CSV table of C-alpha atoms in Angstrom, one decimal:
chain,number,residue,atom,x,y,z
A,1,MET,CA,-20.3,-15.9,6.8
A,2,GLU,CA,-20.2,-12.3,7.1
A,3,PHE,CA,-16.0,-10.7,6.2
A,4,THR,CA,-14.3,-7.9,6.2
A,5,ALA,CA,-11.4,-7.1,4.1
A,6,GLU,CA,-8.7,-4.1,3.7
A,7,VAL,CA,-6.8,-4.6,0.4
A,8,TYR,CA,-3.6,-2.3,0.2
A,9,VAL,CA,-2.6,-1.5,-3.6
A,10,THR,CA,0.7,0.0,-4.6
A,11,LEU,CA,3.1,0.3,-7.6
A,12,LYS,CA,5.7,-2.2,-8.1
A,13,PRO,CA,8.7,-0.5,-6.7
A,14,SER,CA,10.3,-0.9,-10.4
A,15,ILE,CA,7.3,0.9,-11.5
A,16,LEU,CA,8.1,5.3,-11.4
A,17,ASP,CA,5.2,6.5,-9.4
A,18,PRO,CA,5.0,10.4,-10.5
A,19,GLN,CA,2.1,10.9,-8.5
A,20,GLY,CA,3.9,9.9,-5.6
A,21,SER,CA,7.1,12.1,-6.8
A,22,ALA,CA,4.9,15.2,-6.8
A,23,VAL,CA,3.7,14.8,-3.4
A,24,GLY,CA,7.6,14.3,-1.7
A,25,SER,CA,8.4,17.3,-4.0
A,26,THR,CA,5.7,19.1,-2.1
A,27,LEU,CA,6.6,18.2,1.4
A,28,SER,CA,10.5,18.8,0.3
A,29,ASP,CA,8.8,22.3,-0.3
A,30,LEU,CA,7.7,22.3,2.8
A,31,GLY,CA,10.4,22.0,4.6
A,32,TYR,CA,9.8,18.4,5.4
A,33,THR,CA,13.3,17.0,4.3
A,34,GLU,CA,13.8,14.2,5.9
A,35,ILE,CA,11.5,12.4,3.9
A,36,HIS,CA,13.1,10.5,0.9
A,37,GLU,CA,10.5,8.6,-0.7
A,38,VAL,CA,6.4,8.6,-1.1
A,39,ARG,CA,4.8,6.3,-3.1
A,40,VAL,CA,1.0,6.5,-3.8
A,41,GLY,CA,-1.6,3.5,-3.5
A,42,LYS,CA,-5.2,2.4,-3.5
A,43,TYR,CA,-6.7,1.4,0.4
A,44,LEU,CA,-10.2,-0.1,-0.2
A,45,THR,CA,-12.4,-1.8,2.5
A,46,LEU,CA,-15.2,-4.5,1.4
A,47,ASN,CA,-17.9,-6.2,3.0
A,48,PHE,CA,-18.9,-9.8,1.5
A,49,GLU,CA,-20.3,-13.2,2.5
A,50,ALA,CA,-18.4,-16.1,1.9
A,51,GLN,CA,-18.7,-20.2,3.1
A,52,ASP,CA,-16.0,-19.8,5.2
A,53,GLN,CA,-12.5,-17.9,5.8
A,54,GLU,CA,-10.6,-19.9,3.2
A,55,ARG,CA,-13.3,-19.0,0.5
A,56,ALA,CA,-13.1,-15.2,1.3
A,57,GLN,CA,-9.6,-15.0,0.9
A,58,GLN,CA,-10.3,-17.1,-2.3
A,59,GLN,CA,-12.4,-14.4,-3.6
A,60,LEU,CA,-10.9,-12.1,-2.6
A,61,ASN,CA,-7.2,-12.9,-4.2
A,62,GLU,CA,-9.6,-13.0,-7.4
A,63,LEU,CA,-11.2,-10.0,-7.3
A,64,CYS,CA,-7.6,-8.4,-6.7
A,65,GLN,CA,-6.2,-10.1,-9.4
A,66,ARG,CA,-9.3,-9.5,-12.0
A,67,ILE,CA,-10.5,-6.1,-11.1
A,68,LEU,CA,-8.9,-3.9,-8.5
A,69,SER,CA,-5.4,-4.1,-9.5
A,70,ASN,CA,-3.1,-4.3,-12.5
A,71,PRO,CA,-1.1,-6.9,-11.7
A,72,VAL,CA,1.4,-6.0,-14.5
A,73,ILE,CA,2.6,-2.4,-12.4
A,74,GLU,CA,0.6,-3.6,-9.5
A,75,ASP,CA,1.3,-5.4,-5.9
A,76,TYR,CA,-1.4,-5.9,-3.4
A,77,ARG,CA,-1.9,-7.3,-0.2
A,78,PHE,CA,-5.2,-7.4,2.4
A,79,LYS,CA,-6.8,-8.8,5.3
A,80,VAL,CA,-9.9,-10.6,5.7
A,81,VAL,CA,-11.3,-10.4,9.5
A,82,GLU,CA,-15.0,-12.3,10.0
A,83,VAL,CA,-17.4,-10.0,11.4
A,84,GLY,CA,-19.4,-10.9,14.3
A,85,ARG,CA,-23.4,-11.1,14.1
């Protein structure tokens, strides 16, 4: 079976986000003062094969823990969808 996954990786709330702070500061300088906080993260899409939905989620969880994120400082979430043939 073929699947598509969307993965979002963000810094944990307790971790400072200098890139987000820089973007937030720039937005404020441009007059967007109603924006109070910006956090920057990563968005990835993956197309892959797996035996079934459960195995696809297991594989993606393993990829996120081992490669796509740093679990010490980052959180991740994902959505896996079966691609129709």
